[in-house]
Coordinates of C-alpha atoms and ligand atoms in Angstrom, one line a residue:
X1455 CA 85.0 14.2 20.7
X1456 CA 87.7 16.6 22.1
X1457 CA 88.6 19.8 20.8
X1458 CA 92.1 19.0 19.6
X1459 CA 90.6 15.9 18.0
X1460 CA 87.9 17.8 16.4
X1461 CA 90.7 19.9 14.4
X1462 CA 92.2 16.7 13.0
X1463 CA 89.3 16.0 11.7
X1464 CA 88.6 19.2 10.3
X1465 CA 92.7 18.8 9.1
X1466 CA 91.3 15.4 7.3
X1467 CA 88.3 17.5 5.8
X1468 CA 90.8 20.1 4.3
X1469 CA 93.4 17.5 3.5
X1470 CA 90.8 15.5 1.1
X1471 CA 89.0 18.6 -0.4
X1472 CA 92.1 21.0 -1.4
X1473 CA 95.1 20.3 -3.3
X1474 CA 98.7 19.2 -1.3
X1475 CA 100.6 22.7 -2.1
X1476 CA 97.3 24.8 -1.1
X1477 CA 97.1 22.8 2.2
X1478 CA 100.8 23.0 3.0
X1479 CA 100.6 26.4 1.6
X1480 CA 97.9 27.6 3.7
X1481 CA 96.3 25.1 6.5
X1482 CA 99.9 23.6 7.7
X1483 CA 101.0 26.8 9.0
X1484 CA 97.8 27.5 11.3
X1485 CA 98.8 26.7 15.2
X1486 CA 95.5 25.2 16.6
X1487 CA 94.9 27.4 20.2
X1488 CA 91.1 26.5 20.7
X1489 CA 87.6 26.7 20.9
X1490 CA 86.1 28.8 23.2
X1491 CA 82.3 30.6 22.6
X1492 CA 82.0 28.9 19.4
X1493 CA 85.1 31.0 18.2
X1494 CA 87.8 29.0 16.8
X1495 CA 91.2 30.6 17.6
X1496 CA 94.4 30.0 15.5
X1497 CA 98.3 31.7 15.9
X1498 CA 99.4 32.5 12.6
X1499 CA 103.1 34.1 11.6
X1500 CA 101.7 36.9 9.6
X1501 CA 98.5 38.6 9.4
X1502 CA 98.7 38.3 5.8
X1503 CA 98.2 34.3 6.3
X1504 CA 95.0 34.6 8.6
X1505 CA 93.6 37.2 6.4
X1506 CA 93.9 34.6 2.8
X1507 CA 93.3 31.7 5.5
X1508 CA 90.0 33.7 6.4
X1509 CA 88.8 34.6 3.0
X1510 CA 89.9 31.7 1.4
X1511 CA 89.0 28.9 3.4
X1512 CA 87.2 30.8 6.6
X1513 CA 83.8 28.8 5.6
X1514 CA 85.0 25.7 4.9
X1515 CA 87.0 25.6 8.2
X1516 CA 83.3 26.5 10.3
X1517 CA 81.7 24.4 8.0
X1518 CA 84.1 21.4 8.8
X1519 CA 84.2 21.9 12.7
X1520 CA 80.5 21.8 13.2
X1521 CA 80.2 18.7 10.6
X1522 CA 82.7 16.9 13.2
X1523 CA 80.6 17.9 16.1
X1524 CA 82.4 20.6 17.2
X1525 CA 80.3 24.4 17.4
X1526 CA 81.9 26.8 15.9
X1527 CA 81.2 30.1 14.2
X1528 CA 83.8 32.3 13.9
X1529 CA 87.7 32.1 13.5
X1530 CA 90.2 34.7 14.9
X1531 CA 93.8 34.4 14.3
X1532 CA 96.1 35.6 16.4
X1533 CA 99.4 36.8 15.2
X1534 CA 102.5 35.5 16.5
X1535 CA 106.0 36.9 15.1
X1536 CA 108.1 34.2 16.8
X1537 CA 106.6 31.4 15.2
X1538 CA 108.4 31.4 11.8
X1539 CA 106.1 30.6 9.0
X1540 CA 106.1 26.9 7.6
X1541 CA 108.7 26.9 5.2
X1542 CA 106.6 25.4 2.2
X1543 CA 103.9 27.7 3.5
X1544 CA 105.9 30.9 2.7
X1545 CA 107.0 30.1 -0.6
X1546 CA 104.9 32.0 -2.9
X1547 CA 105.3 34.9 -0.8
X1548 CA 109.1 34.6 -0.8
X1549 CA 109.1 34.1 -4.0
X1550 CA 107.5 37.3 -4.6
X1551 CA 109.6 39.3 -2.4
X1552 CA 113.0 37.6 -2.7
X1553 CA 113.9 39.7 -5.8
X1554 CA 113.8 42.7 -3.3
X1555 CA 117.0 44.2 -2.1
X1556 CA 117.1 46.3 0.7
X1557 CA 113.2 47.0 0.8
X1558 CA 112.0 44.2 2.6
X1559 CA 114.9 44.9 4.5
X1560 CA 116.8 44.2 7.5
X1561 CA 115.0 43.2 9.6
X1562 CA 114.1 39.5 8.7
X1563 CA 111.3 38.6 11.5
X1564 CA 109.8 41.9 10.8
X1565 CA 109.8 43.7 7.0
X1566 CA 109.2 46.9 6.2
X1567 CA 107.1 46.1 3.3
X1568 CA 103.6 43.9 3.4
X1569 CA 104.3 40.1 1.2
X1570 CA 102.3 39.8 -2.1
X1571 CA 99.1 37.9 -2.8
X1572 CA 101.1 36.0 -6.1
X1573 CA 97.0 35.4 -6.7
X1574 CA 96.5 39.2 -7.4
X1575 CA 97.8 39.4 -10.9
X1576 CA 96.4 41.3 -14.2
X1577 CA 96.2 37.6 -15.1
X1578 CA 93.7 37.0 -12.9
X1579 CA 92.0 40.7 -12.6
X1580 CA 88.5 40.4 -14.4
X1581 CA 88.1 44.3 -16.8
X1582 CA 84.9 45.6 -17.2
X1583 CA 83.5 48.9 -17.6
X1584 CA 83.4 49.9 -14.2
X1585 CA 87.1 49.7 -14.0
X1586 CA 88.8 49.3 -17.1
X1587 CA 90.8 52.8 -16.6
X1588 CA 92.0 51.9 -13.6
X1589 CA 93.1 48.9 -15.0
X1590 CA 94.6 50.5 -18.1
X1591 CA 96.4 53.4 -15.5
X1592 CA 97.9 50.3 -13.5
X1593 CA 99.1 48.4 -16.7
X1594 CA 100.8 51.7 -17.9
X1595 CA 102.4 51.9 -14.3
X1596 CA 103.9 48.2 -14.3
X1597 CA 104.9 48.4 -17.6
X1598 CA 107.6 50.9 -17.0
X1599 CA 109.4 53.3 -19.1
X1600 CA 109.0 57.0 -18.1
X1601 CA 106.8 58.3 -14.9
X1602 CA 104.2 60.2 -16.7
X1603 CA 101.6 60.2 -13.6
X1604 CA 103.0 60.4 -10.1
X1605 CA 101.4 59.8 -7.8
X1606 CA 98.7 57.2 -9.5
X1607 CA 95.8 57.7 -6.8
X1608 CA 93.0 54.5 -7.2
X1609 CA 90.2 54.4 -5.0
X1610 CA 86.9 52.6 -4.6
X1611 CA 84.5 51.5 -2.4
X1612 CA 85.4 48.2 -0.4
X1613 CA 85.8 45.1 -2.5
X1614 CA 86.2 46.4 -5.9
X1615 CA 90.0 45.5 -6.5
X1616 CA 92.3 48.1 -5.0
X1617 CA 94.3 46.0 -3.2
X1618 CA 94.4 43.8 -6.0
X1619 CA 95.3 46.5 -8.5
X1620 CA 98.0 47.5 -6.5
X1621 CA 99.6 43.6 -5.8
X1622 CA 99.4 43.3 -9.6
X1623 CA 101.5 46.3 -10.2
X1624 CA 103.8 45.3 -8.0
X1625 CA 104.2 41.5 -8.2
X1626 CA 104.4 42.8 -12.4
X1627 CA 107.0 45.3 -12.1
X1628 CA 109.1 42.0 -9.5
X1629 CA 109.1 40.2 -12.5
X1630 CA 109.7 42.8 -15.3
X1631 CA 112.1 44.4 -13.7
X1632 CA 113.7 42.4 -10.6
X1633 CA 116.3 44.8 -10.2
X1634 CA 114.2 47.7 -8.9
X1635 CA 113.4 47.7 -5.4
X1636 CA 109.6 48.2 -4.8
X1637 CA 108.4 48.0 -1.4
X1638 CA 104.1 47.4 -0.9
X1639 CA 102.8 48.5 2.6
X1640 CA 99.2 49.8 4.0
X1641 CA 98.8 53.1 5.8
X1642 CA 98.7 50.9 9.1
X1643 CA 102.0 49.4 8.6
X1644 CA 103.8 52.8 7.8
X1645 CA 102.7 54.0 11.4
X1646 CA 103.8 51.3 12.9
X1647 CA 107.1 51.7 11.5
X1648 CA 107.4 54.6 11.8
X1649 CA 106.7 54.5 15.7
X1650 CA 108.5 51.7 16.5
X1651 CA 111.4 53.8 15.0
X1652 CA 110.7 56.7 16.8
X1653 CA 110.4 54.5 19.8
X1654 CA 113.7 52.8 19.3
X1655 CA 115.5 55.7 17.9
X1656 CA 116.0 54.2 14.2
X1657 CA 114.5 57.4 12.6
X1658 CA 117.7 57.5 9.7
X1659 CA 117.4 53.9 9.1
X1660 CA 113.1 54.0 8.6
X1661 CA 114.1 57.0 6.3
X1662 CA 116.6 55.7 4.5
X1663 CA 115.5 52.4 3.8
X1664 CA 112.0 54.4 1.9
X1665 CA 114.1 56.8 0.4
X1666 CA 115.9 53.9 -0.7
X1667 CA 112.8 52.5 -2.6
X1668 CA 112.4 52.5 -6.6
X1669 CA 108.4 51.9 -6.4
X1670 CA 106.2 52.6 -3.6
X1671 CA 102.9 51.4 -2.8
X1672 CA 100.7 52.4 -0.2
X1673 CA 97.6 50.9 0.3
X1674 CA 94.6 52.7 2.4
X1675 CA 95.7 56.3 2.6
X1676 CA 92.8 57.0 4.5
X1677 CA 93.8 55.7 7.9
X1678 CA 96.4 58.5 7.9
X1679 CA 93.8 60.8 8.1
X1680 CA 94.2 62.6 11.9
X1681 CA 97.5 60.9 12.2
X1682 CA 99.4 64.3 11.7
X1683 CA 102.8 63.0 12.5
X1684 CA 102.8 60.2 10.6
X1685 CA 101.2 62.5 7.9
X1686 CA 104.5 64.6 8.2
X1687 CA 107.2 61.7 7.4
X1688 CA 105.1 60.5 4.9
X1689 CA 104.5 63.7 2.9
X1690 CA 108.7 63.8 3.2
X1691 CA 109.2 60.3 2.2
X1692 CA 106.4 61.0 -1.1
X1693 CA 108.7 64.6 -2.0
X1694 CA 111.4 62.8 -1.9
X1695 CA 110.5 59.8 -4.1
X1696 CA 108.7 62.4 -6.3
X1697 CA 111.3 64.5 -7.0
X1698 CA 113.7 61.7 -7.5
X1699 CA 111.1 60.9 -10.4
X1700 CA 110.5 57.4 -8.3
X1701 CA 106.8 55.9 -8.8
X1702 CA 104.1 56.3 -6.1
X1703 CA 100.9 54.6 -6.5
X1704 CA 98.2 54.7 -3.5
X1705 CA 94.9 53.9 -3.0
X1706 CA 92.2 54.8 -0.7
X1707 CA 88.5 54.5 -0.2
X1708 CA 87.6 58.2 -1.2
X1709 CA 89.4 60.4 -3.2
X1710 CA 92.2 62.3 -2.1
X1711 CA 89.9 65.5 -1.8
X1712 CA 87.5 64.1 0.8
X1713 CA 89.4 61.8 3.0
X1714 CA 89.1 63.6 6.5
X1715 CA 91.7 65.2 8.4
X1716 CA 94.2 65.4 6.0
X1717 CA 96.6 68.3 5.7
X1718 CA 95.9 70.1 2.5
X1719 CA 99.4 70.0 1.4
X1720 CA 99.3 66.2 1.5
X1721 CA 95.9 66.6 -0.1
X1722 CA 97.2 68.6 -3.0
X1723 CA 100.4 66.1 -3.0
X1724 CA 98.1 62.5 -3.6
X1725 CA 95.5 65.2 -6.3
X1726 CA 98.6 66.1 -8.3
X1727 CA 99.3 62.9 -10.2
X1728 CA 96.2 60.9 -11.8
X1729 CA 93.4 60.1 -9.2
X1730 CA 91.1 57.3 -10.8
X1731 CA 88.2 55.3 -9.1
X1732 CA 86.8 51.8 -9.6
X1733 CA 82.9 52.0 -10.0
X1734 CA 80.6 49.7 -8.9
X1735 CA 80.6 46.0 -10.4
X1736 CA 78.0 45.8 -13.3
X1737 CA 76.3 42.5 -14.1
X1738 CA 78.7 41.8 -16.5
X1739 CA 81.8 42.1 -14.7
X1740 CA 80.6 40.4 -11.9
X1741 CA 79.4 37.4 -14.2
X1742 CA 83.2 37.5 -15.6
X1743 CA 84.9 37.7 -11.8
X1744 CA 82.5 34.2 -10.8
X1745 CA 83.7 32.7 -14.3
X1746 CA 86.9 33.5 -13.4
X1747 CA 86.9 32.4 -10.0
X1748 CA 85.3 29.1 -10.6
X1749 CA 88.1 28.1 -12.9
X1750 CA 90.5 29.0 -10.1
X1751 CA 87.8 26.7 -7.4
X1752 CA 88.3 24.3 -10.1
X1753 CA 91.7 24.6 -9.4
X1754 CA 91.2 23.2 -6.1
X1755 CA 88.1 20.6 -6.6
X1756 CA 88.9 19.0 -10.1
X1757 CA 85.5 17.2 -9.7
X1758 CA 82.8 19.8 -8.8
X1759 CA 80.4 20.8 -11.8
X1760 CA 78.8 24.2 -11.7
X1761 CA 74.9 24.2 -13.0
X1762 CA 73.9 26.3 -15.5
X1763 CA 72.2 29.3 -14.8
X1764 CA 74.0 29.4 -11.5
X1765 CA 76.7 32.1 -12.1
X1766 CA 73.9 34.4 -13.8
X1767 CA 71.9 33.9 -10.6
X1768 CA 75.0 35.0 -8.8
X1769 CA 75.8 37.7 -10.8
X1770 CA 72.0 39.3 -10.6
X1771 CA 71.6 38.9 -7.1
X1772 CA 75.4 39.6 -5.2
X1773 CA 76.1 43.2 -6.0
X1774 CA 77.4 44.0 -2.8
X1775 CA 81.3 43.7 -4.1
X1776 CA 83.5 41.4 -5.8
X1777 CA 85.2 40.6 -2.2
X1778 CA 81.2 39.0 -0.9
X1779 CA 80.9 37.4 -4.6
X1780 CA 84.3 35.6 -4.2
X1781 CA 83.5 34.4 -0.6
X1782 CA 80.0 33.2 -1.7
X1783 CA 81.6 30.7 -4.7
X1784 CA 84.6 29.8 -2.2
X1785 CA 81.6 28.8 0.6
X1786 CA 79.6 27.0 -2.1
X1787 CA 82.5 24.7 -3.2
X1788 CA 83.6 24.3 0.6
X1789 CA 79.9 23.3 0.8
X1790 CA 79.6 21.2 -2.2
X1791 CA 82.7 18.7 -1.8
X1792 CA 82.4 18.4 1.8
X1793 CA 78.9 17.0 1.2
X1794 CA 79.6 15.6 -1.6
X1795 CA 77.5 17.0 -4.2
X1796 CA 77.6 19.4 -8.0
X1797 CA 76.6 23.2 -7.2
X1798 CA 72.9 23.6 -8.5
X1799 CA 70.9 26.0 -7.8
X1800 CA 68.6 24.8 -4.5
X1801 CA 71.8 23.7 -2.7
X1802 CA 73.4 27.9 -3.7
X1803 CA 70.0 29.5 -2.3
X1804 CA 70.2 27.0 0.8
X1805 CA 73.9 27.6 1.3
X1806 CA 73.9 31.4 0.7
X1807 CA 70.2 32.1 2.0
X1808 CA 71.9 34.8 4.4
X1809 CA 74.5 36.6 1.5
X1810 CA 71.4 36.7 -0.7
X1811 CA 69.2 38.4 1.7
X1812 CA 71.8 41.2 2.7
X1813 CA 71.9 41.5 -0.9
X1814 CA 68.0 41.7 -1.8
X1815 CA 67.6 44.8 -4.0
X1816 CA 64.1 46.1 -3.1
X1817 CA 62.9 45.4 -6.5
X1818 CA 59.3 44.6 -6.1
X1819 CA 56.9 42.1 -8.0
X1820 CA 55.0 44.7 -9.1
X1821 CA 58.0 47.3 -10.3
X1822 CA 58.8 44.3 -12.4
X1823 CA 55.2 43.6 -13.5
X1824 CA 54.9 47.2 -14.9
X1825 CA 58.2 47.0 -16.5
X1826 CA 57.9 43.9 -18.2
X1827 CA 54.0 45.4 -19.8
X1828 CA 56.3 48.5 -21.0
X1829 CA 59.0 46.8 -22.2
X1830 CA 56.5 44.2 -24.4
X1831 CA 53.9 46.9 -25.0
X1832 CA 51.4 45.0 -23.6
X1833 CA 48.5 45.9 -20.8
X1834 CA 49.4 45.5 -17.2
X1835 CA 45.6 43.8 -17.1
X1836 CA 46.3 41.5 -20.0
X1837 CA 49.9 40.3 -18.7
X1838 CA 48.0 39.6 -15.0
X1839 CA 44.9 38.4 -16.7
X1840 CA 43.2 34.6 -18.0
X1841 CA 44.6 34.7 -21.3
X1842 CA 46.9 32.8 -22.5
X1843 CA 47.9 34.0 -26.0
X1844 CA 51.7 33.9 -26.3
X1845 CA 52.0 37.8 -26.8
X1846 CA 50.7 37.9 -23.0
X1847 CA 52.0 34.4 -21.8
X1848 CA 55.4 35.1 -23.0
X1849 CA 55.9 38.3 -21.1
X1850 CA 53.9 37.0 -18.3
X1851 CA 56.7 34.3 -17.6
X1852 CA 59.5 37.0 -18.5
X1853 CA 57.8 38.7 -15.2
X1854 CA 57.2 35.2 -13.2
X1855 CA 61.1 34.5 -14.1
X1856 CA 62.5 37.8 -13.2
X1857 CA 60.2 38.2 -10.0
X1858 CA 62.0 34.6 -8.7
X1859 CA 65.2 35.8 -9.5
X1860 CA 65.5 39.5 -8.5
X1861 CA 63.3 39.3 -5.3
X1862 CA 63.3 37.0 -2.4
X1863 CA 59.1 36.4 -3.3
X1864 CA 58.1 32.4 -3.1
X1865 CA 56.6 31.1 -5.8
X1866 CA 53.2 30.7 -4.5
X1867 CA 53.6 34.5 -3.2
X1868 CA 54.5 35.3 -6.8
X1869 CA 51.8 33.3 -8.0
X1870 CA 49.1 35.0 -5.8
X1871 CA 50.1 38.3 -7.6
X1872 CA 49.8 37.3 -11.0
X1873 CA 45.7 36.9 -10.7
X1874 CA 46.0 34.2 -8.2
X1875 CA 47.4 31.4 -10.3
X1876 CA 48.9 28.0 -8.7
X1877 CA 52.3 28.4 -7.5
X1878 CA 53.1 25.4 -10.0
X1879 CA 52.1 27.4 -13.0
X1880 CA 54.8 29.8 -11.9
X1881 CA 57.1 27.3 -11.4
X1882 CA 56.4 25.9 -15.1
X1883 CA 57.3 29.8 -16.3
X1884 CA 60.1 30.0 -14.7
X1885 CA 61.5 26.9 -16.1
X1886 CA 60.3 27.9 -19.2
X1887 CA 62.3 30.7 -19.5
X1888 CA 65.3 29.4 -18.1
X1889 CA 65.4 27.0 -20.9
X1890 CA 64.7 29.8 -23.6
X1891 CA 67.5 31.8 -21.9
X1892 CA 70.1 29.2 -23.0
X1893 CA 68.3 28.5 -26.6
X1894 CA 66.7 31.9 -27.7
X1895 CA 68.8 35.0 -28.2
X1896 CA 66.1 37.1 -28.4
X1897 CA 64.8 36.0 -24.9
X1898 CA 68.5 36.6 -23.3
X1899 CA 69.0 40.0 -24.5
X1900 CA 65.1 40.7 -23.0
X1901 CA 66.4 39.6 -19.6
X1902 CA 69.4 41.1 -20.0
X1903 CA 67.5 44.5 -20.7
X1904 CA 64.9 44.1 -18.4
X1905 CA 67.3 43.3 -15.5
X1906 CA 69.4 46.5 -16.2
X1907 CA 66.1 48.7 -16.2
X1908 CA 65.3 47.7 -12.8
X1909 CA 68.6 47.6 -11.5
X1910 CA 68.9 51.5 -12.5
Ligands
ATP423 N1 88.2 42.8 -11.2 C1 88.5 41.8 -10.4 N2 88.9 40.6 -10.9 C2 89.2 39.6 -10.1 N3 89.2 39.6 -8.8 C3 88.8 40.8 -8.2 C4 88.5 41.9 -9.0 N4 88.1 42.9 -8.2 C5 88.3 42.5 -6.9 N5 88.7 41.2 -6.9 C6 88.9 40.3 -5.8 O1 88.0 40.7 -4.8 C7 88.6 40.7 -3.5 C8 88.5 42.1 -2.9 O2 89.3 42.9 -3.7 P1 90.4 44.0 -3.0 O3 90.9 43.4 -1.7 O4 91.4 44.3 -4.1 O5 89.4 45.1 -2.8 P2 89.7 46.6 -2.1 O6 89.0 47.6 -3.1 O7 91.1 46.8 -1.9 O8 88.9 46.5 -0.8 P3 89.1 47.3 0.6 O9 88.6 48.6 0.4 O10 88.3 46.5 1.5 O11 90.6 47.2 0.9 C9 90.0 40.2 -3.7 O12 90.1 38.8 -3.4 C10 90.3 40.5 -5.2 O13 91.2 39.5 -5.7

């Protein structure tokens, strides 16, 4: 089968398995440029659509190609400017920026400003501990009324909802108030603008058209660090807005303090509003993002059932970042309706075998043996020994369960450390305690417990 004809194919695949506005959306505006190297190479008229194309469908698109005979293992997109985006294709983003006045400005092919995800919404941002004041500092910003904290600095490690956070803001504040003029941009797209007006002598324009702004969002502060001259027009463009009592809000992956080569005026500049950070996901909020997110796959694939215990397993095992989490439930529903089957849970450890080993805590069977004896006051000996009282069986299948679970141990591995039993009788434990999991509240909050102490 020929390349080209591999691709309708794949086209077919996409067609059957994601609704008609997501596909025209999304897939319709890809320009097929070939295979080469098992790379799969696509122009696309923003970056913006290869990145969502990537995250969003990226696995599904490999998965497709090599199902239709074609080896592939990688996308890249390129971007081309002259090819204007399909016209169905940019209607959410349009949508989102045509309230804009002069921000997204002049020039048409090329904004100023980056187009919203209309996806990244407090609607769909999943609070939790670990980043419920950031949440509660970007509300307050959206919301309106009078600048109490300028600039509002959010940072985080990758994954955790900056970029998010900062979409929500804005694609709130379009909708609340469609008269202002707020203008979203990285740190990468500021430089660029800002040499290609140097190099084309539009310096009053570039400044104008940001002093021109009501909101301002910069995403990924960081990469200014070193960039002195860009540094310098940006730390006018923030006085200006400042003192005009306009809202910045930036993000970053450190706080302001430690990015590196950053001018300390600029430093004391992004410190001197309110500087919050998103923690790492708990168990619980990543349990709520995957709950979240499978409604949204549901979205897409009407039909596909999740098993239960599935999203738990998820939640326990992926705690890399919400970005890896999403991916892995938006590969496992690629996977499940192209072959045609519900999500359980041998088809999620075959399909993300390789996300759950970068993930594998080094939780040992015997960390969780010694835990679980603690935690049930019972003796290590008697929870490893013959007997088979339930105030040692009990606990010894609590272990069994959470030693499948939380390590990457096979059963007859595990079963060869709990005194040598039959891989089978570990088996039977861990079913046993899935099914008290879903029935006995008691057993739940042990888990629940247990996992978090050997998380710590
Ligand atoms: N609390 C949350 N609820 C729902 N989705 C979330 C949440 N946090 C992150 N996400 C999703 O996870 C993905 C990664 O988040 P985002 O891009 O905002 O991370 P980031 O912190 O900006 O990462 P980076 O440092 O790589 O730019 C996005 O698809 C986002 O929608």
């Amino acid at each position: 089968m020929g390349e080209a004809t591999a691709w309708g194919r794949v086209q077919d695949d996409l067609r059957n398995s994601m609704s008609k506005a997501k596909f025209q959306s999304w897939i319709a505006s890809l320009e097929y440029a070939g295979v080469s190297d098992g790379v799969v190479s696509f122009d696309v008229p923003t970056a913006f659509i290869g990145n969502y194309v990537e995250q969003h469908f990226g696995d599904m698109i490999v998965y497709s190609f090599n199902r239709n005979g074609q080896e592939v293992s990688r996308l890249r997109f390129g971007v081309n400017a002259d090819r204007q985006a399909n016209p169905s294709e940019a209607q959410p983003v349009k949508a989102a920026t045509a309230k804009t006045s002069t921000a997204d400005f002049g020039h048409d092919s090329d904004p100023l400003g980056l187009p919203l995800d209309p996806q990244m919404t407090f609607d769909n941002f999943v609070v939790g501990k670990p980043n419920e004041l950031a949440h509660a500092a970007a509300r307050r910003v959206a919301e309106g009324g009078p600048v109490t904290f300028n600039p509002l600095f959010l940072y985080s490690g990758v994954g955790l909802g900056k970029t998010h956070l900062m979409h929500a803001i804005a694609n709130e504040i379009r909708q609340r108030q469609p008269e202002l003029n707020v203008l979203y941009l990285s740190a990468e797209r500021f430089m660029y603008r800002f040499i290609t007006a140097l190099r084309e002598r539009k310096m009053m324009e570039f400044k104008h058209l940001l002093r021109s702004v009501d909101v301002l969002l910069v995403d990924d502060v960081q990469f200014m660090g070193g960039k002195d001259s860009t540094q310098e027009e940006f730390f006018h463009t923030f006085n200006a807005l400042v003192d005009a009592r306009k809202q910045v809000i930036l993000s970053g992956d450190r706080a302001p303090g430690e990015i590196k080569n950053m001018e300390d005026r600029m430093r004391s500049r992004l410190q001197c509003g309110l500087v919050i950070d998103l923690h790492p996901t708990d168990y619980e909020l990543r349990l709520g993002v995957l709950q979240s997110k499978v409604a949204q796959q549901q979205d897409i694939y009407p039909d596909l059932k999740v098993a239960p215990g599935v999203l738990e397993f998820l939640a326990q095992r992926i705690t890399t970042n919400v970005r890896v989490l999403e991916g892995a439930l938006v590969r496992l529903f690629a996977h499940a309706s192209l072959v045609g089957l519900d999500i359980d849970m041998d088809q999620t450890i075959d399909c993300l075998a390789d996300i759950l080993r970068a993930n594998d805590r080094k939780v040992t069977v015997e960390e969780i043996q010694r835990k679980v004896s603690d935690y049930y006051h019972i003796r290590l000996s008697d929870m490893l020994g013959p007997k088979r009282v339930r105030s040692f069986a009990r606990p010894r299948q609590v272990a069994m369960y959470l030693s499948k679970t939380m390590t990457s141990r096979s059963l007859p591995d595990i079963g060869r450390r709990f005194g040598k039993r039959d891989h089978t009788t570990v088996m039977h434990g861990v079913r046993k305690i899935e099914d008290l999991a879903q029935t006995d509240s008691q057993i739940a909050d042990d888990l629940e417990n247990l996992r978090r102490a050997l998380e710590e």
